[in-house]
Amino acid sequence: MKLKKIIRQIHLWLGLASGLVVFILGITGAIYAFQSEIRKMLYHDRLYVDVPEVAVRLPLSRLLPIAEQAIGKDRKISRAELSQLPGRTYMFRAMKLDRKAFGYWNYYQYYDKVYLNPYTGGVVFREDAKKEFFTIVLALHMNLLMGDHIGHIIVQWSVVCFVLLLVSGMVLWWPKKWNRKQLKKSMVVKWNAKFKRLNYDLHNVFGFYSFVILMVIALTGLMWSFELTTEQKAKVLSDTTQPAGTMPVDRILTQALQASPETVYLLYSFPPAKSGTVNVSAYQSDVQLYKRVQYRFDRYNGKLLQTGEAFNKLALRAQVIALNYDLHTGSALGFAGKMLVFFAGLIAAGLPVTGFLIWWRRGK
C-alpha cells in the first residue's frame, strides 16, 4: 500500500507536468491519422487531373524546369513526389529550415509546393505549404510550433512522462481481487453515476482499454524523436570528377521504375551537395510507407550505386525501424489501424483532463 501511494504521487505530478502537452499531442495525432484521406477530398483539384486519351506522361526533364520556374529561381527544389496512378499530379517541393530558430514562422524560412499536370506540363496549383492546415498540425504535434531547439525537447520528454504515466496508471488500475464485482468496477463505465464517479471511470476504464495502443504510439514516437530509426548506411557518393552537366533525371527515373514496376509513387530527392546522390524511394502502397525500396544514383551519369532491400528481406531490427511510422499512425493495419489511432488519440487527450478533474475535486 505504501508503494502504491508513492506510485500515485509519481502519477499525479508527472500528469500535472506533462498534461497540457499530452492533450495537444492527442488531439493533433487524432487529426493527423486521416490526413491523407482528408487531403484527397479537400485538395482534389490540385491532386487530380483528367487523363487524356493518349495517357503519356512528359519526361521529368521537361517538367522539372516548369516546376523550378513556378516556384522561383531563388528557391531550390529538393524533392518531387511522382505518382504513377492515372490522373494524379506530380508535386515538387522547395523547403528551407532553420532548426535553431524559435517559433513556427522562423523555423520554416520557406516551404513551397507546386503541382503539375504530368501529361501537359501545366501548373495546376502553387501552395505556400507553410500556411497549409496539416503542415501546422504536424508542427504542433512535433514541436508545439516552437521549433526543434525548444519545442521538440518539450515534446520529447513529455512523451517520456506519458510512458511512465501509462505504466504507473496500469499499476494503480490493477484490481486488488480478481472477482466479478471488482473487475466490473475496473472495466465498465458507470454511465448513470454522479459526475465524480463518472469522471473517475472515464479516466480509469478508458485508460485501461487504450493502454496497449497508446504504449505503441508513444514508444514509436520516442524512437522517431530520439532518432533511433536512423540506420548507419555505407557512405555512397557521386563521382565529382565527371563534368557537371544536366542531371540525367529521366535515366534515373526509368531505372527506378524498371527495378520496381509495381510502384505506386516515387519520392525523388535531389542532392544538396555536389558529391551527394539522387535518392529515390519507390513506394509499393499508397497507404503503408514500409512497403518501399530505396535506390541511390550518381547525380552526374545516373548510374545505380545502391539498392535497398525490400521489407520482407530485411533483418528483424530493420523491419521494426521500417514499420515505425506506420505503427505510429496506425496505417500498418490499414483503415482499422487508423481508426484505432484516432480514438486512442482522443482518449490520450482526455486522460489529462479527467485526471486533472480527479485531483482538483479532491481539494488538495
mmCIF file of C-alpha atoms in Angstrom:
data_model
loop_
_atom_site.group_PDB
_atom_site.id
_atom_site.type_symbol
_atom_site.label_atom_id
_atom_site.label_comp_id
_atom_site.label_asym_id
_atom_site.label_seq_id
_atom_site.Cartn_x
_atom_site.Cartn_y
_atom_site.Cartn_z
ATOM 1 C CA MET A 1 0.000 0.000 0.000
ATOM 2 C CA LYS A 2 2.877 2.349 0.780
ATOM 3 C CA LEU A 3 4.402 1.607 -2.639
ATOM 4 C CA LYS A 4 1.063 2.302 -4.307
ATOM 5 C CA LYS A 5 0.871 5.695 -2.569
ATOM 6 C CA ILE A 6 4.318 6.578 -3.910
ATOM 7 C CA ILE A 7 3.294 5.478 -7.415
ATOM 8 C CA ARG A 8 0.099 7.535 -7.089
ATOM 9 C CA GLN A 9 2.157 10.638 -6.248
ATOM 10 C CA ILE A 10 4.502 9.998 -9.178
ATOM 11 C CA HIS A 11 1.474 9.533 -11.446
ATOM 12 C CA LEU A 12 -0.036 12.790 -10.180
ATOM 13 C CA TRP A 13 2.990 15.011 -10.626
ATOM 14 C CA LEU A 14 4.032 13.553 -13.976
ATOM 15 C CA GLY A 15 0.464 14.132 -15.144
ATOM 16 C CA LEU A 16 0.409 17.736 -13.954
ATOM 17 C CA ALA A 17 3.811 18.378 -15.536
ATOM 18 C CA SER A 18 3.050 16.915 -18.970
ATOM 19 C CA GLY A 19 -0.760 17.034 -19.163
ATOM 20 C CA LEU A 20 -1.125 20.047 -21.435
ATOM 21 C CA VAL A 21 1.438 18.736 -23.920
ATOM 22 C CA VAL A 22 -0.151 15.254 -23.910
ATOM 23 C CA PHE A 23 -3.549 16.872 -24.564
ATOM 24 C CA ILE A 24 -2.154 18.715 -27.611
ATOM 25 C CA LEU A 25 -0.369 15.607 -28.913
ATOM 26 C CA GLY A 26 -3.524 13.518 -28.544
ATOM 27 C CA ILE A 27 -5.734 15.965 -30.460
ATOM 28 C CA THR A 28 -3.202 16.618 -33.242
ATOM 29 C CA GLY A 29 -2.383 12.908 -33.533
ATOM 30 C CA ALA A 30 -6.075 12.049 -33.920
ATOM 31 C CA ILE A 31 -6.481 14.715 -36.627
ATOM 32 C CA TYR A 32 -3.346 13.662 -38.494
ATOM 33 C CA ALA A 33 -4.296 9.967 -38.551
ATOM 34 C CA PHE A 34 -6.570 10.589 -41.551
ATOM 35 C CA GLN A 35 -4.653 13.447 -43.148
ATOM 36 C CA SER A 36 -4.079 11.512 -46.380
ATOM 37 C CA GLU A 37 -7.782 10.742 -46.858
ATOM 38 C CA ILE A 38 -8.875 14.265 -45.885
ATOM 39 C CA ARG A 39 -6.313 15.838 -48.221
ATOM 40 C CA LYS A 40 -7.652 13.827 -51.151
ATOM 41 C CA MET A 41 -11.121 15.277 -50.503
ATOM 42 C CA LEU A 42 -10.166 18.862 -49.656
ATOM 43 C CA TYR A 43 -7.411 19.209 -52.260
ATOM 44 C CA HIS A 44 -8.943 17.166 -55.051
ATOM 45 C CA ASP A 45 -8.416 19.918 -57.644
ATOM 46 C CA ARG A 46 -4.664 20.039 -57.044
ATOM 47 C CA LEU A 47 -4.112 16.289 -56.673
ATOM 48 C CA TYR A 48 -6.126 15.024 -59.663
ATOM 49 C CA VAL A 49 -6.295 15.895 -63.359
ATOM 50 C CA ASP A 50 -8.218 14.491 -66.301
ATOM 51 C CA VAL A 51 -6.481 11.627 -68.062
ATOM 52 C CA PRO A 52 -6.113 12.311 -71.810
ATOM 53 C CA GLU A 53 -6.941 9.671 -74.422
ATOM 54 C CA VAL A 54 -3.236 9.151 -75.028
ATOM 55 C CA ALA A 55 -2.113 8.917 -71.388
ATOM 56 C CA VAL A 56 1.618 9.512 -71.760
ATOM 57 C CA ARG A 57 3.451 11.452 -69.075
ATOM 58 C CA LEU A 58 6.013 14.017 -70.137
ATOM 59 C CA PRO A 59 9.663 13.294 -69.293
ATOM 60 C CA LEU A 60 10.796 14.545 -65.904
ATOM 61 C CA SER A 61 13.491 16.588 -67.667
ATOM 62 C CA ARG A 62 10.711 18.701 -69.265
ATOM 63 C CA LEU A 63 8.593 19.005 -66.116
ATOM 64 C CA LEU A 64 11.398 19.956 -63.728
ATOM 65 C CA PRO A 65 12.225 23.337 -65.379
ATOM 66 C CA ILE A 66 8.499 24.226 -65.356
ATOM 67 C CA ALA A 67 8.322 23.477 -61.632
ATOM 68 C CA GLU A 68 11.515 25.469 -60.973
ATOM 69 C CA GLN A 69 10.104 28.483 -62.807
ATOM 70 C CA ALA A 70 6.771 28.236 -60.949
ATOM 71 C CA ILE A 71 8.444 28.033 -57.526
ATOM 72 C CA GLY A 72 11.045 30.698 -58.275
ATOM 73 C CA LYS A 73 14.726 30.553 -59.102
ATOM 74 C CA ASP A 74 15.696 31.726 -55.603
ATOM 75 C CA ARG A 75 14.192 28.545 -54.107
ATOM 76 C CA LYS A 76 15.791 25.183 -54.803
ATOM 77 C CA ILE A 77 13.593 22.127 -55.371
ATOM 78 C CA SER A 78 14.691 19.380 -53.015
ATOM 79 C CA ARG A 79 12.070 16.694 -53.630
ATOM 80 C CA ALA A 80 9.445 15.535 -56.097
ATOM 81 C CA GLU A 81 6.532 13.201 -55.443
ATOM 82 C CA LEU A 82 5.810 11.364 -58.672
ATOM 83 C CA SER A 83 2.574 9.377 -58.515
ATOM 84 C CA GLN A 84 2.256 6.524 -61.006
ATOM 85 C CA LEU A 85 -1.519 6.292 -60.576
ATOM 86 C CA PRO A 86 -3.609 7.529 -63.546
ATOM 87 C CA GLY A 87 -4.885 11.084 -63.216
ATOM 88 C CA ARG A 88 -2.587 12.134 -60.359
ATOM 89 C CA THR A 89 -0.458 15.258 -60.418
ATOM 90 C CA TYR A 90 3.279 15.474 -59.804
ATOM 91 C CA MET A 91 4.282 17.523 -56.756
ATOM 92 C CA PHE A 92 7.590 19.399 -56.470
ATOM 93 C CA ARG A 93 8.761 20.798 -53.121
ATOM 94 C CA ALA A 94 11.205 23.516 -52.087
ATOM 95 C CA MET A 95 11.851 23.831 -48.348
ATOM 96 C CA LYS A 96 14.423 25.578 -46.171
ATOM 97 C CA LEU A 97 14.507 25.190 -42.390
ATOM 98 C CA ASP A 98 16.289 26.972 -39.577
ATOM 99 C CA ARG A 99 16.403 24.220 -36.969
ATOM 100 C CA LYS A 100 17.813 26.544 -34.296
ATOM 101 C CA ALA A 101 15.072 29.146 -34.700
ATOM 102 C CA PHE A 102 12.295 29.637 -32.155
ATOM 103 C CA GLY A 103 8.705 29.712 -33.384
ATOM 104 C CA TYR A 104 6.931 28.173 -36.347
ATOM 105 C CA TRP A 105 7.279 31.088 -38.766
ATOM 106 C CA ASN A 106 11.017 31.360 -38.107
ATOM 107 C CA TYR A 107 11.544 27.586 -38.281
ATOM 108 C CA TYR A 108 10.264 27.472 -41.875
ATOM 109 C CA GLN A 109 12.176 30.061 -43.855
ATOM 110 C CA TYR A 110 10.135 28.903 -46.824
ATOM 111 C CA TYR A 111 8.112 25.840 -47.741
ATOM 112 C CA ASP A 112 6.562 25.836 -51.226
ATOM 113 C CA LYS A 113 4.924 23.170 -53.338
ATOM 114 C CA VAL A 114 3.897 23.235 -56.972
ATOM 115 C CA TYR A 115 1.571 20.675 -58.574
ATOM 116 C CA LEU A 116 1.961 19.900 -62.282
ATOM 117 C CA ASN A 117 -0.167 18.042 -64.761
ATOM 118 C CA PRO A 118 2.285 15.323 -65.862
ATOM 119 C CA TYR A 119 0.509 14.864 -69.201
ATOM 120 C CA THR A 120 0.546 18.507 -70.329
ATOM 121 C CA GLY A 121 3.128 20.200 -68.101
ATOM 122 C CA GLY A 122 0.567 22.742 -66.938
ATOM 123 C CA VAL A 123 0.847 24.262 -63.466
ATOM 124 C CA VAL A 124 -2.215 23.021 -61.538
ATOM 125 C CA PHE A 125 -1.579 24.749 -58.216
ATOM 126 C CA ARG A 126 1.124 26.544 -56.261
ATOM 127 C CA GLU A 127 0.915 26.136 -52.494
ATOM 128 C CA ASP A 128 2.520 28.058 -49.657
ATOM 129 C CA ALA A 129 2.784 24.882 -47.571
ATOM 130 C CA LYS A 130 3.867 26.833 -44.502
ATOM 131 C CA LYS A 131 0.259 28.031 -44.203
ATOM 132 C CA GLU A 132 -1.330 24.678 -45.030
ATOM 133 C CA PHE A 133 -3.518 23.221 -42.258
ATOM 134 C CA PHE A 134 -1.893 19.787 -41.927
ATOM 135 C CA THR A 135 1.611 21.271 -42.005
ATOM 136 C CA ILE A 136 0.646 23.376 -38.992
ATOM 137 C CA VAL A 137 -0.992 20.382 -37.264
ATOM 138 C CA LEU A 138 2.155 18.289 -37.785
ATOM 139 C CA ALA A 139 4.414 21.073 -36.475
ATOM 140 C CA LEU A 140 2.151 21.434 -33.427
ATOM 141 C CA HIS A 141 2.387 17.682 -32.888
ATOM 142 C CA MET A 142 6.176 17.539 -33.264
ATOM 143 C CA ASN A 143 7.379 20.745 -31.602
ATOM 144 C CA LEU A 144 4.360 22.770 -30.358
ATOM 145 C CA LEU A 145 5.046 25.422 -33.054
ATOM 146 C CA MET A 146 8.209 26.355 -31.148
ATOM 147 C CA GLY A 147 10.813 24.857 -33.464
ATOM 148 C CA ASP A 148 13.176 21.950 -32.837
ATOM 149 C CA HIS A 149 15.551 23.682 -30.436
ATOM 150 C CA ILE A 150 12.964 24.091 -27.646
ATOM 151 C CA GLY A 151 9.614 22.654 -28.702
ATOM 152 C CA HIS A 152 10.980 19.291 -29.805
ATOM 153 C CA ILE A 153 12.697 18.767 -26.437
ATOM 154 C CA ILE A 154 9.499 19.634 -24.535
ATOM 155 C CA VAL A 155 7.507 17.150 -26.627
ATOM 156 C CA GLN A 156 10.211 14.504 -26.329
ATOM 157 C CA TRP A 157 10.318 14.482 -22.534
ATOM 158 C CA SER A 158 6.555 14.910 -22.200
ATOM 159 C CA VAL A 159 6.168 11.639 -24.114
ATOM 160 C CA VAL A 160 8.698 10.011 -21.782
ATOM 161 C CA CYS A 161 6.483 11.192 -18.906
ATOM 162 C CA PHE A 162 3.452 9.791 -20.732
ATOM 163 C CA VAL A 163 5.056 6.334 -20.980
ATOM 164 C CA LEU A 164 5.698 6.401 -17.219
ATOM 165 C CA LEU A 165 2.117 7.586 -16.702
ATOM 166 C CA LEU A 166 0.799 4.634 -18.676
ATOM 167 C CA VAL A 167 2.849 2.155 -16.650
ATOM 168 C CA SER A 168 2.011 3.742 -13.282
ATOM 169 C CA GLY A 169 -1.633 4.072 -14.342
ATOM 170 C CA MET A 170 -1.802 0.348 -15.052
ATOM 171 C CA VAL A 171 -0.329 -0.381 -11.616
ATOM 172 C CA LEU A 172 -2.952 1.862 -9.980
ATOM 173 C CA TRP A 173 -5.727 0.298 -12.081
ATOM 174 C CA TRP A 174 -4.767 -3.284 -11.141
ATOM 175 C CA PRO A 175 -7.628 -4.759 -9.059
ATOM 176 C CA LYS A 176 -6.928 -5.935 -5.515
ATOM 177 C CA LYS A 177 -9.063 -9.002 -6.120
ATOM 178 C CA TRP A 178 -9.845 -10.584 -9.469
ATOM 179 C CA ASN A 179 -13.502 -11.311 -8.783
ATOM 180 C CA ARG A 180 -16.526 -10.392 -10.882
ATOM 181 C CA LYS A 181 -17.536 -7.371 -8.791
ATOM 182 C CA GLN A 182 -14.043 -5.856 -8.753
ATOM 183 C CA LEU A 183 -13.498 -6.473 -12.487
ATOM 184 C CA LYS A 184 -16.814 -4.846 -13.341
ATOM 185 C CA LYS A 185 -15.808 -1.798 -11.326
ATOM 186 C CA SER A 186 -12.437 -1.604 -13.093
ATOM 187 C CA MET A 187 -13.569 -2.414 -16.641
ATOM 188 C CA VAL A 188 -17.055 -0.910 -17.040
ATOM 189 C CA VAL A 189 -18.019 2.781 -17.006
ATOM 190 C CA LYS A 190 -20.950 3.510 -14.734
ATOM 191 C CA TRP A 191 -22.690 5.958 -17.065
ATOM 192 C CA ASN A 192 -25.561 6.775 -14.696
ATOM 193 C CA ALA A 193 -23.268 7.681 -11.769
ATOM 194 C CA LYS A 194 -22.684 11.185 -10.430
ATOM 195 C CA PHE A 195 -20.049 13.330 -12.124
ATOM 196 C CA LYS A 196 -17.213 12.469 -9.718
ATOM 197 C CA ARG A 197 -17.614 8.698 -10.210
ATOM 198 C CA LEU A 198 -18.263 9.040 -13.952
ATOM 199 C CA ASN A 199 -15.130 11.157 -14.425
ATOM 200 C CA TYR A 200 -13.080 8.628 -12.438
ATOM 201 C CA ASP A 201 -14.421 5.747 -14.555
ATOM 202 C CA LEU A 202 -13.678 7.570 -17.801
ATOM 203 C CA HIS A 203 -10.076 8.055 -16.676
ATOM 204 C CA ASN A 204 -9.636 4.579 -15.232
ATOM 205 C CA VAL A 205 -11.529 2.397 -17.694
ATOM 206 C CA PHE A 206 -10.651 4.162 -20.951
ATOM 207 C CA GLY A 207 -7.030 4.324 -19.832
ATOM 208 C CA PHE A 208 -7.044 0.545 -19.383
ATOM 209 C CA TYR A 209 -8.610 -0.263 -22.754
ATOM 210 C CA SER A 210 -6.283 2.065 -24.663
ATOM 211 C CA PHE A 211 -3.108 1.058 -22.790
ATOM 212 C CA VAL A 212 -1.561 -1.152 -25.476
ATOM 213 C CA ILE A 213 -2.248 1.096 -28.473
ATOM 214 C CA LEU A 214 -1.148 4.227 -26.562
ATOM 215 C CA MET A 215 2.058 2.496 -25.493
ATOM 216 C CA VAL A 216 2.799 1.556 -29.123
ATOM 217 C CA ILE A 217 2.113 5.129 -30.276
ATOM 218 C CA ALA A 218 4.267 6.613 -27.506
ATOM 219 C CA LEU A 219 7.228 4.248 -27.984
ATOM 220 C CA THR A 220 7.261 4.628 -31.775
ATOM 221 C CA GLY A 221 7.085 8.396 -31.310
ATOM 222 C CA LEU A 222 10.092 8.233 -28.977
ATOM 223 C CA MET A 223 12.017 6.121 -31.497
ATOM 224 C CA TRP A 224 11.469 8.862 -34.054
ATOM 225 C CA SER A 225 12.149 11.647 -31.554
ATOM 226 C CA PHE A 226 15.424 10.187 -30.281
ATOM 227 C CA GLU A 227 16.424 9.301 -33.870
ATOM 228 C CA LEU A 228 16.540 5.581 -33.142
ATOM 229 C CA THR A 229 15.045 4.925 -36.583
ATOM 230 C CA THR A 230 18.167 6.201 -38.343
ATOM 231 C CA GLU A 231 20.311 3.367 -39.636
ATOM 232 C CA GLN A 232 24.019 3.700 -40.385
ATOM 233 C CA LYS A 233 24.482 3.067 -44.099
ATOM 234 C CA ALA A 234 27.609 2.727 -46.150
ATOM 235 C CA LYS A 235 28.624 6.109 -47.493
ATOM 236 C CA VAL A 236 27.913 6.368 -51.209
ATOM 237 C CA LEU A 237 28.930 9.443 -53.197
ATOM 238 C CA SER A 238 28.575 10.683 -56.744
ATOM 239 C CA ASP A 239 31.700 10.827 -58.903
ATOM 240 C CA THR A 240 32.639 14.538 -58.828
ATOM 241 C CA THR A 241 35.478 14.004 -61.335
ATOM 242 C CA GLN A 242 32.912 13.831 -64.119
ATOM 243 C CA PRO A 243 31.986 17.008 -65.998
ATOM 244 C CA ALA A 244 28.975 18.746 -64.398
ATOM 245 C CA GLY A 245 26.129 18.836 -66.884
ATOM 246 C CA THR A 246 22.373 18.421 -66.832
ATOM 247 C CA MET A 247 21.295 15.847 -64.262
ATOM 248 C CA PRO A 248 20.110 12.682 -66.072
ATOM 249 C CA VAL A 249 16.755 12.684 -64.282
ATOM 250 C CA ASP A 250 14.945 10.699 -66.993
ATOM 251 C CA ARG A 251 17.503 7.913 -66.953
ATOM 252 C CA ILE A 252 17.349 7.703 -63.152
ATOM 253 C CA LEU A 253 13.540 7.643 -63.111
ATOM 254 C CA THR A 254 13.385 4.958 -65.812
ATOM 255 C CA GLN A 255 15.809 2.716 -63.927
ATOM 256 C CA ALA A 256 13.845 3.044 -60.674
ATOM 257 C CA LEU A 257 10.568 2.157 -62.384
ATOM 258 C CA GLN A 258 12.131 -0.779 -64.222
ATOM 259 C CA ALA A 259 13.536 -2.104 -60.932
ATOM 260 C CA SER A 260 10.191 -1.621 -59.129
ATOM 261 C CA PRO A 261 7.441 -1.937 -61.763
ATOM 262 C CA GLU A 262 4.643 -2.167 -59.146
ATOM 263 C CA THR A 263 5.463 1.282 -57.761
ATOM 264 C CA VAL A 264 2.501 3.463 -56.759
ATOM 265 C CA TYR A 265 4.542 6.629 -56.316
ATOM 266 C CA LEU A 266 8.167 7.710 -56.040
ATOM 267 C CA LEU A 267 9.870 10.195 -53.771
ATOM 268 C CA TYR A 268 12.658 11.657 -55.873
ATOM 269 C CA SER A 269 15.148 13.515 -53.641
ATOM 270 C CA PHE A 270 17.668 15.855 -55.248
ATOM 271 C CA PRO A 271 21.157 16.025 -53.696
ATOM 272 C CA PRO A 272 22.058 19.237 -51.810
ATOM 273 C CA ALA A 273 25.832 18.664 -52.118
ATOM 274 C CA LYS A 274 28.000 18.247 -55.210
ATOM 275 C CA SER A 275 29.060 14.785 -54.097
ATOM 276 C CA GLY A 276 25.558 13.796 -52.994
ATOM 277 C CA THR A 277 23.467 11.110 -54.645
ATOM 278 C CA VAL A 278 19.952 11.169 -56.066
ATOM 279 C CA ASN A 279 17.837 9.147 -53.639
ATOM 280 C CA VAL A 280 14.676 7.553 -54.977
ATOM 281 C CA SER A 281 12.165 5.736 -52.764
ATOM 282 C CA ALA A 282 9.750 3.524 -54.703
ATOM 283 C CA TYR A 283 6.579 3.015 -52.630
ATOM 284 C CA GLN A 284 4.511 -0.057 -53.413
ATOM 285 C CA SER A 285 1.499 1.192 -51.418
ATOM 286 C CA ASP A 286 -0.355 4.483 -51.218
ATOM 287 C CA VAL A 287 -1.091 3.850 -47.527
ATOM 288 C CA GLN A 288 1.727 1.862 -45.914
ATOM 289 C CA LEU A 289 5.135 3.510 -46.108
ATOM 290 C CA TYR A 290 7.129 0.454 -45.031
ATOM 291 C CA LYS A 291 6.389 -1.151 -48.411
ATOM 292 C CA ARG A 292 9.171 0.602 -50.258
ATOM 293 C CA VAL A 293 12.515 0.029 -51.960
ATOM 294 C CA GLN A 294 15.198 2.699 -51.881
ATOM 295 C CA TYR A 295 17.727 3.438 -54.610
ATOM 296 C CA ARG A 296 20.742 5.747 -54.812
ATOM 297 C CA PHE A 297 22.072 7.047 -58.131
ATOM 298 C CA ASP A 298 25.098 9.029 -59.262
ATOM 299 C CA ARG A 299 23.839 12.554 -59.926
ATOM 300 C CA TYR A 300 26.174 13.040 -62.935
ATOM 301 C CA ASN A 301 25.802 9.878 -65.005
ATOM 302 C CA GLY A 302 22.672 8.287 -63.500
ATOM 303 C CA LYS A 303 24.476 5.075 -62.550
ATOM 304 C CA LEU A 304 22.728 2.956 -59.910
ATOM 305 C CA LEU A 305 25.050 2.929 -56.889
ATOM 306 C CA GLN A 306 22.971 1.212 -54.212
ATOM 307 C CA THR A 307 19.743 -0.770 -53.971
ATOM 308 C CA GLY A 308 17.935 -1.178 -50.678
ATOM 309 C CA GLU A 309 16.259 -4.386 -49.570
ATOM 310 C CA ALA A 310 12.526 -4.953 -49.820
ATOM 311 C CA PHE A 311 10.748 -5.124 -46.445
ATOM 312 C CA ASN A 312 10.367 -8.912 -46.416
ATOM 313 C CA LYS A 313 14.126 -9.332 -46.931
ATOM 314 C CA LEU A 314 15.198 -7.005 -44.110
ATOM 315 C CA ALA A 315 16.564 -8.206 -40.788
ATOM 316 C CA LEU A 316 14.149 -8.048 -37.828
ATOM 317 C CA ARG A 317 15.637 -4.822 -36.401
ATOM 318 C CA ALA A 318 15.490 -3.142 -39.810
ATOM 319 C CA GLN A 319 11.850 -4.260 -40.220
ATOM 320 C CA VAL A 320 10.929 -2.702 -36.857
ATOM 321 C CA ILE A 321 12.590 0.552 -37.927
ATOM 322 C CA ALA A 322 10.836 0.473 -41.316
ATOM 323 C CA LEU A 323 7.467 -0.133 -39.602
ATOM 324 C CA ASN A 324 7.901 2.681 -37.083
ATOM 325 C CA TYR A 325 5.918 5.391 -38.894
ATOM 326 C CA ASP A 326 3.130 3.017 -39.925
ATOM 327 C CA LEU A 327 2.773 1.715 -36.372
ATOM 328 C CA HIS A 328 2.731 5.266 -35.022
ATOM 329 C CA THR A 329 -0.038 6.371 -37.380
ATOM 330 C CA GLY A 330 -1.905 3.060 -37.460
ATOM 331 C CA SER A 331 -1.538 2.670 -41.227
ATOM 332 C CA ALA A 332 0.286 -0.656 -40.699
ATOM 333 C CA LEU A 333 -3.198 -2.145 -40.126
ATOM 334 C CA GLY A 334 -4.886 -0.106 -42.859
ATOM 335 C CA PHE A 335 -8.118 1.776 -42.185
ATOM 336 C CA ALA A 336 -8.828 -0.178 -38.984
ATOM 337 C CA GLY A 337 -5.428 0.789 -37.597
ATOM 338 C CA LYS A 338 -6.048 4.445 -38.359
ATOM 339 C CA MET A 339 -9.364 4.264 -36.556
ATOM 340 C CA LEU A 340 -7.623 2.783 -33.516
ATOM 341 C CA VAL A 341 -5.058 5.602 -33.530
ATOM 342 C CA PHE A 342 -7.806 8.203 -33.995
ATOM 343 C CA PHE A 343 -9.795 7.060 -30.949
ATOM 344 C CA ALA A 344 -6.634 6.404 -28.931
ATOM 345 C CA GLY A 345 -5.555 9.979 -29.653
ATOM 346 C CA LEU A 346 -8.856 11.308 -28.350
ATOM 347 C CA ILE A 347 -8.527 9.153 -25.233
ATOM 348 C CA ALA A 348 -4.938 10.363 -24.742
ATOM 349 C CA ALA A 349 -6.202 13.944 -24.917
ATOM 350 C CA GLY A 350 -8.970 13.132 -22.435
ATOM 351 C CA LEU A 351 -6.765 11.428 -19.817
ATOM 352 C CA PRO A 352 -5.051 14.656 -18.635
ATOM 353 C CA VAL A 353 -8.455 16.391 -18.432
ATOM 354 C CA THR A 354 -10.164 13.657 -16.402
ATOM 355 C CA GLY A 355 -7.020 13.184 -14.310
ATOM 356 C CA PHE A 356 -6.828 16.890 -13.525
ATOM 357 C CA LEU A 357 -10.505 16.914 -12.502
ATOM 358 C CA ILE A 358 -9.944 13.937 -10.182
ATOM 359 C CA TRP A 359 -7.117 15.851 -8.468
ATOM 360 C CA TRP A 360 -8.962 19.189 -8.457
ATOM 361 C CA ARG A 361 -12.161 17.842 -6.949
ATOM 362 C CA ARG A 362 -10.263 16.255 -4.080
ATOM 363 C CA GLY A 363 -9.467 19.782 -2.919
ATOM 364 C CA LYS A 364 -5.826 19.028 -2.134
#
